[in-house]
Each structure stands twice: as C-alpha cells, then as structure tokens.
PDB file of C-alpha atoms in Angstrom:
ATOM      1  CA  UNK A 564      91.148  87.500 115.175  1.00 59.00           C
ATOM      2  CA  UNK A 565      89.986  84.567 112.875  1.00 63.00           C
ATOM      3  CA  UNK A 566      93.575  84.660 111.358  1.00 68.00           C
ATOM      4  CA  UNK A 567      95.198  84.356 114.530  1.00 69.00           C
ATOM      5  CA  UNK A 568      93.135  81.666 115.640  1.00 70.00           C
ATOM      6  CA  UNK A 569      93.991  79.832 112.653  1.00 71.00           C
ATOM      7  CA  UNK A 570      97.970  80.601 112.936  1.00 72.00           C
ATOM      8  CA  UNK A 571      97.669  79.085 116.637  1.00 71.00           C
ATOM      9  CA  UNK A 572      95.990  75.692 115.030  1.00 77.00           C
ATOM     10  CA  UNK A 573      98.636  75.736 112.702  1.00 80.00           C
ATOM     11  CA  UNK A 574     101.385  76.356 115.071  1.00 79.00           C
ATOM     12  CA  UNK A 575     100.124  73.939 117.776  1.00 79.00           C
ATOM     13  CA  UNK A 576      99.595  71.013 115.471  1.00 83.00           C
ATOM     14  CA  UNK A 577     102.842  71.113 113.537  1.00 84.00           C
ATOM     15  CA  UNK A 578     105.118  71.620 116.455  1.00 83.00           C
ATOM     16  CA  UNK A 579     103.270  68.869 118.514  1.00 82.00           C
ATOM     17  CA  UNK A 580     102.891  66.525 115.700  1.00 86.00           C
ATOM     18  CA  UNK A 581     106.658  67.005 115.242  1.00 87.00           C
ATOM     19  CA  UNK A 582     107.469  66.226 118.666  1.00 86.00           C
ATOM     20  CA  UNK A 583     105.101  63.711 118.970  1.00 87.00           C
ATOM     21  CA  UNK A 584     106.888  61.433 116.506  1.00 87.00           C
ATOM     22  CA  UNK A 585     109.912  61.733 118.443  1.00 84.00           C
ATOM     23  CA  UNK A 586     108.612  61.375 121.893  1.00 85.00           C
ATOM     24  CA  UNK A 587     107.092  58.270 120.595  1.00 87.00           C
ATOM     25  CA  UNK A 588     110.642  57.082 119.610  1.00 83.00           C
ATOM     26  CA  UNK A 589     112.000  57.866 122.758  1.00 82.00           C
ATOM     27  CA  UNK A 590     109.116  56.120 124.863  1.00 83.00           C
ATOM     28  CA  UNK A 591     109.133  53.055 122.444  1.00 82.00           C
ATOM     29  CA  UNK A 592     112.803  52.856 123.147  1.00 81.00           C
ATOM     30  CA  UNK A 593     112.386  52.517 126.752  1.00 80.00           C
ATOM     31  CA  UNK A 594     109.159  50.260 126.554  1.00 82.00           C
ATOM     32  CA  UNK A 595     111.253  47.839 124.678  1.00 81.00           C
ATOM     33  CA  UNK A 596     114.285  48.249 127.129  1.00 81.00           C
ATOM     34  CA  UNK A 597     116.572  50.229 124.906  1.00 81.00           C
ATOM     35  CA  UNK A 598     116.169  53.533 125.951  1.00 81.00           C
ATOM     36  CA  UNK A 599     117.672  56.405 124.220  1.00 82.00           C
ATOM     37  CA  UNK A 600     118.630  58.868 126.553  1.00 83.00           C
ATOM     38  CA  UNK A 601     120.017  61.488 124.685  1.00 84.00           C
ATOM     39  CA  UNK A 602     116.860  61.664 122.697  1.00 80.00           C
ATOM     40  CA  UNK A 603     114.892  61.363 125.432  1.00 82.00           C
ATOM     41  CA  UNK A 604     116.698  64.478 127.290  1.00 86.00           C
ATOM     42  CA  UNK A 605     116.556  66.524 124.173  1.00 85.00           C
ATOM     43  CA  UNK A 606     112.236  65.643 123.681  1.00 84.00           C
ATOM     44  CA  UNK A 607     111.418  67.088 127.039  1.00 87.00           C
ATOM     45  CA  UNK A 608     112.203  70.849 126.489  1.00 88.00           C
ATOM     46  CA  UNK A 609     110.453  71.004 123.136  1.00 87.00           C
ATOM     47  CA  UNK A 610     107.339  69.100 124.959  1.00 86.00           C
ATOM     48  CA  UNK A 611     107.298  71.813 127.723  1.00 88.00           C
ATOM     49  CA  UNK A 612     107.070  74.434 124.495  1.00 87.00           C
ATOM     50  CA  UNK A 613     104.470  72.236 122.998  1.00 83.00           C
ATOM     51  CA  UNK A 614     102.584  72.305 126.187  1.00 84.00           C
ATOM     52  CA  UNK A 615     102.966  76.006 126.342  1.00 84.00           C
ATOM     53  CA  UNK A 616     101.590  76.441 122.726  1.00 82.00           C
ATOM     54  CA  UNK A 617      98.754  74.472 123.231  1.00 83.00           C
ATOM     55  CA  UNK A 618      98.061  76.322 126.553  1.00 82.00           C
ATOM     56  CA  UNK A 619      98.002  79.733 124.892  1.00 78.00           C
ATOM     57  CA  UNK A 620      95.952  78.426 121.968  1.00 78.00           C
ATOM     58  CA  UNK A 621      93.442  77.270 124.235  1.00 79.00           C
ATOM     59  CA  UNK A 622      93.682  80.646 126.314  1.00 74.00           C
ATOM     60  CA  UNK A 623      93.224  82.797 122.937  1.00 72.00           C
ATOM     61  CA  UNK A 624      90.758  80.912 121.637  1.00 74.00           C
ATOM     62  CA  UNK A 625      88.446  81.466 124.940  1.00 71.00           C
ATOM     63  CA  UNK A 626      89.510  85.201 124.610  1.00 68.00           C
ATOM     64  CA  UNK A 627      88.091  85.246 120.800  1.00 68.00           C
ATOM     65  CA  UNK A 628      85.127  83.443 121.968  1.00 68.00           C
ATOM     66  CA  UNK A 629      84.197  85.526 125.201  1.00 69.00           C
ATOM     67  CA  UNK A 630      85.419  89.153 123.337  1.00 78.00           C
ATOM     68  CA  UNK A 631      83.029  88.596 120.142  1.00 80.00           C
ATOM     69  CA  UNK A 632      83.732  90.924 117.512  1.00 85.00           C
ATOM     70  CA  UNK A 633      84.367  94.613 117.219  1.00 91.00           C
ATOM     71  CA  UNK A 634      83.120  97.029 115.013  1.00 93.00           C
ATOM     72  CA  UNK A 635      83.888 100.570 113.992  1.00 95.00           C
ATOM     73  CA  UNK A 636      82.009 102.516 111.269  1.00 96.00           C
ATOM     74  CA  UNK A 637      82.851 105.892 110.319  1.00 95.00           C
ATOM     75  CA  UNK A 638      80.576 108.816 108.903  1.00 95.00           C
ATOM     76  CA  UNK A 639      82.975 109.570 105.585  1.00 92.00           C
ATOM     77  CA  UNK A 640      85.918 108.236 103.768  1.00 89.00           C
ATOM     78  CA  UNK A 641      88.922 109.601 102.978  1.00 91.00           C
ATOM     79  CA  UNK A 642      89.511 111.670 105.840  1.00 94.00           C
ATOM     80  CA  UNK A 643      91.063 115.139 105.168  1.00 94.00           C
ATOM     81  CA  UNK A 644      92.998 117.275 107.888  1.00 94.00           C
ATOM     82  CA  UNK A 645      91.114 119.518 110.200  1.00 92.00           C
ATOM     83  CA  UNK A 646      87.862 117.925 109.764  1.00 94.00           C
ATOM     84  CA  UNK A 647      85.303 116.286 112.827  1.00 95.00           C
ATOM     85  CA  UNK A 648      83.991 113.066 111.779  1.00 96.00           C
ATOM     86  CA  UNK A 649      81.147 110.822 113.587  1.00 97.00           C
ATOM     87  CA  UNK A 650      82.370 107.268 114.679  1.00 96.00           C
ATOM     88  CA  UNK A 651      80.448 104.235 115.737  1.00 97.00           C
ATOM     89  CA  UNK A 652      81.591 101.791 118.026  1.00 95.00           C
ATOM     90  CA  UNK A 653      80.075  98.547 118.699  1.00 95.00           C
ATOM     91  CA  UNK A 654      81.425  95.271 120.963  1.00 92.00           C
ATOM     92  CA  UNK A 655      79.874  92.396 121.410  1.00 88.00           C
ATOM     93  CA  UNK A 656      80.355  89.418 123.703  1.00 82.00           C
ATOM     94  CA  UNK A 657      79.887  88.658 127.134  1.00 81.00           C
ATOM     95  CA  UNK A 658      82.199  90.541 129.192  1.00 83.00           C
ATOM     96  CA  UNK A 659      82.991  92.798 132.055  1.00 88.00           C
ATOM     97  CA  UNK A 660      85.009  95.816 130.828  1.00 90.00           C
ATOM     98  CA  UNK A 661      87.641  97.834 133.298  1.00 93.00           C
ATOM     99  CA  UNK A 662      87.873 100.035 130.114  1.00 94.00           C
ATOM    100  CA  UNK A 663      87.050 100.579 126.545  1.00 95.00           C
ATOM    101  CA  UNK A 664      89.123 103.144 124.559  1.00 96.00           C
ATOM    102  CA  UNK A 665      89.622 104.593 121.258  1.00 97.00           C
ATOM    103  CA  UNK A 666      92.473 105.985 119.571  1.00 97.00           C
ATOM    104  CA  UNK A 667      93.213 107.820 116.347  1.00 96.00           C
ATOM    105  CA  UNK A 668      97.032 106.774 115.362  1.00 96.00           C
ATOM    106  CA  UNK A 669      99.622 107.190 112.883  1.00 95.00           C
ATOM    107  CA  UNK A 670     102.522 105.251 112.211  1.00 94.00           C
ATOM    108  CA  UNK A 671     105.622 105.581 110.028  1.00 93.00           C
ATOM    109  CA  UNK A 672     107.643 102.524 108.761  1.00 90.00           C
ATOM    110  CA  UNK A 673     110.828 102.606 106.997  1.00 89.00           C
ATOM    111  CA  UNK A 674     112.467  99.473 105.124  1.00 84.00           C
ATOM    112  CA  UNK A 675     116.167  99.455 104.948  1.00 81.00           C
ATOM    113  CA  UNK A 676     118.031  97.066 103.055  1.00 77.00           C
ATOM    114  CA  UNK A 677     121.937  95.882 104.526  1.00 74.00           C
ATOM    115  CA  UNK A 678     123.337  93.633 102.239  1.00 72.00           C
ATOM    116  CA  UNK A 679     121.302  90.392 101.996  1.00 76.00           C
ATOM    117  CA  UNK A 680     119.057  91.292 105.172  1.00 79.00           C
ATOM    118  CA  UNK A 681     115.977  93.517 104.852  1.00 80.00           C
ATOM    119  CA  UNK A 682     115.022  95.652 107.929  1.00 83.00           C
ATOM    120  CA  UNK A 683     111.626  96.944 109.063  1.00 83.00           C
ATOM    121  CA  UNK A 684     111.129  99.805 111.459  1.00 87.00           C
ATOM    122  CA  UNK A 685     107.740 100.974 112.664  1.00 88.00           C
ATOM    123  CA  UNK A 686     107.342 103.986 115.005  1.00 90.00           C
ATOM    124  CA  UNK A 687     104.181 105.752 116.191  1.00 91.00           C
ATOM    125  CA  UNK A 688     104.614 109.331 115.792  1.00 91.00           C
ATOM    126  CA  UNK A 689     100.909 110.343 116.616  1.00 93.00           C
ATOM    127  CA  UNK A 690      98.194 109.310 119.135  1.00 94.00           C
ATOM    128  CA  UNK A 691      95.205 111.103 120.029  1.00 94.00           C
ATOM    129  CA  UNK A 692      92.168 109.667 122.496  1.00 95.00           C
ATOM    130  CA  UNK A 693      88.862 109.353 120.792  1.00 95.00           C
ATOM    131  CA  UNK A 694      86.926 107.508 123.261  1.00 96.00           C
ATOM    132  CA  UNK A 695      86.864 105.884 126.622  1.00 96.00           C
ATOM    133  CA  UNK A 696      84.390 104.006 128.618  1.00 95.00           C
ATOM    134  CA  UNK A 697      85.176 102.707 132.004  1.00 95.00           C
ATOM    135  CA  UNK A 698      83.580  99.898 134.067  1.00 93.00           C
ATOM    136  CA  UNK A 699      80.749  98.736 132.173  1.00 92.00           C
ATOM    137  CA  UNK A 700      78.974  95.199 131.234  1.00 91.00           C
ATOM    138  CA  UNK A 701      78.765  93.489 127.823  1.00 89.00           C
ATOM    139  CA  UNK A 702      75.524  91.394 127.786  1.00 86.00           C
ATOM    140  CA  UNK A 703      75.210  88.119 125.393  1.00 80.00           C
ATOM    141  CA  UNK A 704      72.968  89.348 122.336  1.00 81.00           C
ATOM    142  CA  UNK A 705      73.339  92.986 123.330  1.00 88.00           C
ATOM    143  CA  UNK A 706      76.113  94.768 122.225  1.00 90.00           C
ATOM    144  CA  UNK A 707      77.776  97.691 123.933  1.00 93.00           C
ATOM    145  CA  UNK A 708      77.300 100.730 121.304  1.00 95.00           C
ATOM    146  CA  UNK A 709      78.347 104.221 121.228  1.00 95.00           C
ATOM    147  CA  UNK A 710      78.997 107.086 119.248  1.00 96.00           C
ATOM    148  CA  UNK A 711      81.691 110.248 119.469  1.00 95.00           C
ATOM    149  CA  UNK A 712      83.308 112.636 117.085  1.00 96.00           C
ATOM    150  CA  UNK A 713      86.905 112.293 115.572  1.00 96.00           C
ATOM    151  CA  UNK A 714      88.741 115.085 114.994  1.00 95.00           C
ATOM    152  CA  UNK A 715      91.789 114.848 112.509  1.00 94.00           C
ATOM    153  CA  UNK A 716      94.170 117.383 113.440  1.00 93.00           C
ATOM    154  CA  UNK A 717      95.147 120.313 111.242  1.00 92.00           C
ATOM    155  CA  UNK A 718      98.280 119.576 109.407  1.00 88.00           C
ATOM    156  CA  UNK A 719      97.935 116.003 109.650  1.00 89.00           C
ATOM    157  CA  UNK A 720     100.793 113.925 107.286  1.00 90.00           C
ATOM    158  CA  UNK A 721      98.681 112.351 104.593  1.00 92.00           C
ATOM    159  CA  UNK A 722      98.456 108.617 104.106  1.00 93.00           C
ATOM    160  CA  UNK A 723     101.432 107.181 102.121  1.00 91.00           C
ATOM    161  CA  UNK A 724     103.404 104.485 100.904  1.00 90.00           C
ATOM    162  CA  UNK A 725     106.061 103.563  98.331  1.00 88.00           C
ATOM    163  CA  UNK A 726     108.626 100.804  98.224  1.00 83.00           C
ATOM    164  CA  UNK A 727     110.675 101.982 100.914  1.00 84.00           C
ATOM    165  CA  UNK A 728     108.381 104.410 103.362  1.00 89.00           C
ATOM    166  CA  UNK A 729     104.764 104.130 104.498  1.00 92.00           C
ATOM    167  CA  UNK A 730     102.692 106.240 106.636  1.00 93.00           C
ATOM    168  CA  UNK A 731      99.430 104.507 107.828  1.00 94.00           C
ATOM    169  CA  UNK A 732      96.636 105.866 109.914  1.00 96.00           C
ATOM    170  CA  UNK A 733      94.480 103.739 112.102  1.00 96.00           C
ATOM    171  CA  UNK A 734      91.627 103.982 114.518  1.00 96.00           C
ATOM    172  CA  UNK A 735      92.672 101.184 117.521  1.00 96.00           C
ATOM    173  CA  UNK A 736      90.326  99.779 120.088  1.00 95.00           C
ATOM    174  CA  UNK A 737      91.834  98.724 123.306  1.00 94.00           C
ATOM    175  CA  UNK A 738      89.829  96.595 125.792  1.00 91.00           C
ATOM    176  CA  UNK A 739      90.704  95.861 129.258  1.00 91.00           C
ATOM    177  CA  UNK A 740      88.356  92.656 130.643  1.00 87.00           C
ATOM    178  CA  UNK A 741      88.074  91.533 134.167  1.00 86.00           C
ATOM    179  CA  UNK A 742      89.478  87.975 134.319  1.00 78.00           C
ATOM    180  CA  UNK A 743      90.748  87.773 130.394  1.00 75.00           C
ATOM    181  CA  UNK A 744      93.866  89.227 128.931  1.00 74.00           C
ATOM    182  CA  UNK A 745      93.111  92.806 127.295  1.00 80.00           C
ATOM    183  CA  UNK A 746      92.679  92.999 123.583  1.00 84.00           C
ATOM    184  CA  UNK A 747      93.684  95.522 120.939  1.00 88.00           C
ATOM    185  CA  UNK A 748      92.043  95.791 117.336  1.00 90.00           C
ATOM    186  CA  UNK A 749      93.385  98.196 114.851  1.00 92.00           C
ATOM    187  CA  UNK A 750      91.046  99.481 111.694  1.00 95.00           C
ATOM    188  CA  UNK A 751      92.908 101.305 109.049  1.00 94.00           C
ATOM    189  CA  UNK A 752      91.650 104.782 107.824  1.00 95.00           C
ATOM    190  CA  UNK A 753      92.816 106.950 104.883  1.00 94.00           C
ATOM    191  CA  UNK A 754      93.857 110.748 105.331  1.00 94.00           C
ATOM    192  CA  UNK A 755      93.857 112.642 102.201  1.00 93.00           C
ATOM    193  CA  UNK A 756      96.438 115.733 101.634  1.00 90.00           C
ATOM    194  CA  UNK A 757      95.210 118.862 102.766  1.00 80.00           C
ATOM    195  CA  UNK A 758      93.850 120.808  99.755  1.00 70.00           C
ATOM    196  CA  UNK A 759      95.867 123.724  98.795  1.00 45.00           C
ATOM    197  CA  UNK A 760      94.713 127.342  97.949  1.00 39.00           C
ATOM    198  CA  UNK A 761      96.332 129.747  95.423  1.00 38.00           C
ATOM    199  CA  UNK A 762      94.763 133.115  95.924  1.00 42.00           C
ATOM    200  CA  UNK A 763      91.743 132.285  97.240  1.00 43.00           C
ATOM    201  CA  UNK A 764      90.930 129.863  94.472  1.00 46.00           C
ATOM    202  CA  UNK A 765      91.951 126.006  94.249  1.00 42.00           C
ATOM    203  CA  UNK A 766      94.166 124.678  92.004  1.00 41.00           C
ATOM    204  CA  UNK A 767      92.915 122.971  88.965  1.00 41.00           C
TER     205      UNK A 767
END
C-alpha cells in the first residue's frame, strides 16, 4: 500500500505539474487578449484526466488510512505438499466488513520474446479457499484476528523461477468493505518439492 501511495503521489504531481504549465500559458494568453484557442482546446482533456488522477489518489489515500495494515503469519516455512499448517490473520483499521476471505493461490508466469518486444503472461492455475468471515466490524485499536488451518494439496507443483518461466504461490487476503472499494493483498510463500522415496528410503 505504501508503494502504491507513493506512486499515486508521483503520478499526481508529475502529470498535473506539466499540465499546469500549459494551462497557465493558455490562461495568460486569454487574460492578455491574445488567446491561443488551439492550446486551450488541447489542454482541456489533460485537465480532466489530471482531475481524475487527483480524485483517484485522494480516494485511495482514504482507503489506505481507513483499512490499515493486513498481517499474515504462518506456522512454518517453506511449505510442503500434503501437509497442514496454521495461519494467523490480523486486520486493523476502522471498518465495517461485508466479508474477509483468504485463499491459497498458485500462478504460472511465462516470458516470451517476439522480435525486440518482450511479453509476459500470467495465469492462475490453482485457488483454494482457506478462510472466510462475513458481516463484522473492525474497531480502531482492536484488530480483527483469526486462526485457521492451511492445507497444501498433495501433488502441488513446487515454487520455481527461471529466466522465462515462474511458478509462484501466495496467500491472498480479499476484503469487501461497506462504503469503500474492496482491497486485495498478497503474501508470497515458498512450496518445496515433495520428498521422493526409493524402496522406503529417502535418497541421499
């Protein structure tokens, strides 16, 4: 959330700063009796976009302030296929929640080179519900806390990363808030390969 907020500030200041320069030139020409109508017409849509960026930034800043941090802790890392772990979730803020949902997800990402262009495609290949709570309040200074089991499926593909392919696992928290846009926050986890056994013995 902090990085998104910083990016919103940078985009808001950068875009509107540049547009303000041209807007001042257009307004100055009109006040001096030498209006540049072409410049004025061209500046108007950029002013509208700049206003939209400001509204989006202010709304997102309010959401971040109201929602507060989301904390996820897991009983053990890395994870192994076929095993059960305990998950702890904590949500702070001052909210009336329609729902809070936690899922375990696996995504595959592939990078393609087409001439001088690089394409990156991502696909969610697995999603498993872990926890859900509906209709509750989060009070200021009293975070909502819950514990739940997390089961990694048998035969789950292990985490993997190379130059062109990646398999990543994450715990994702989705929140649906009354009067605010929903939020989604992800927490990466590592899944190790399943241990192989030969003739009842683990390989060395």
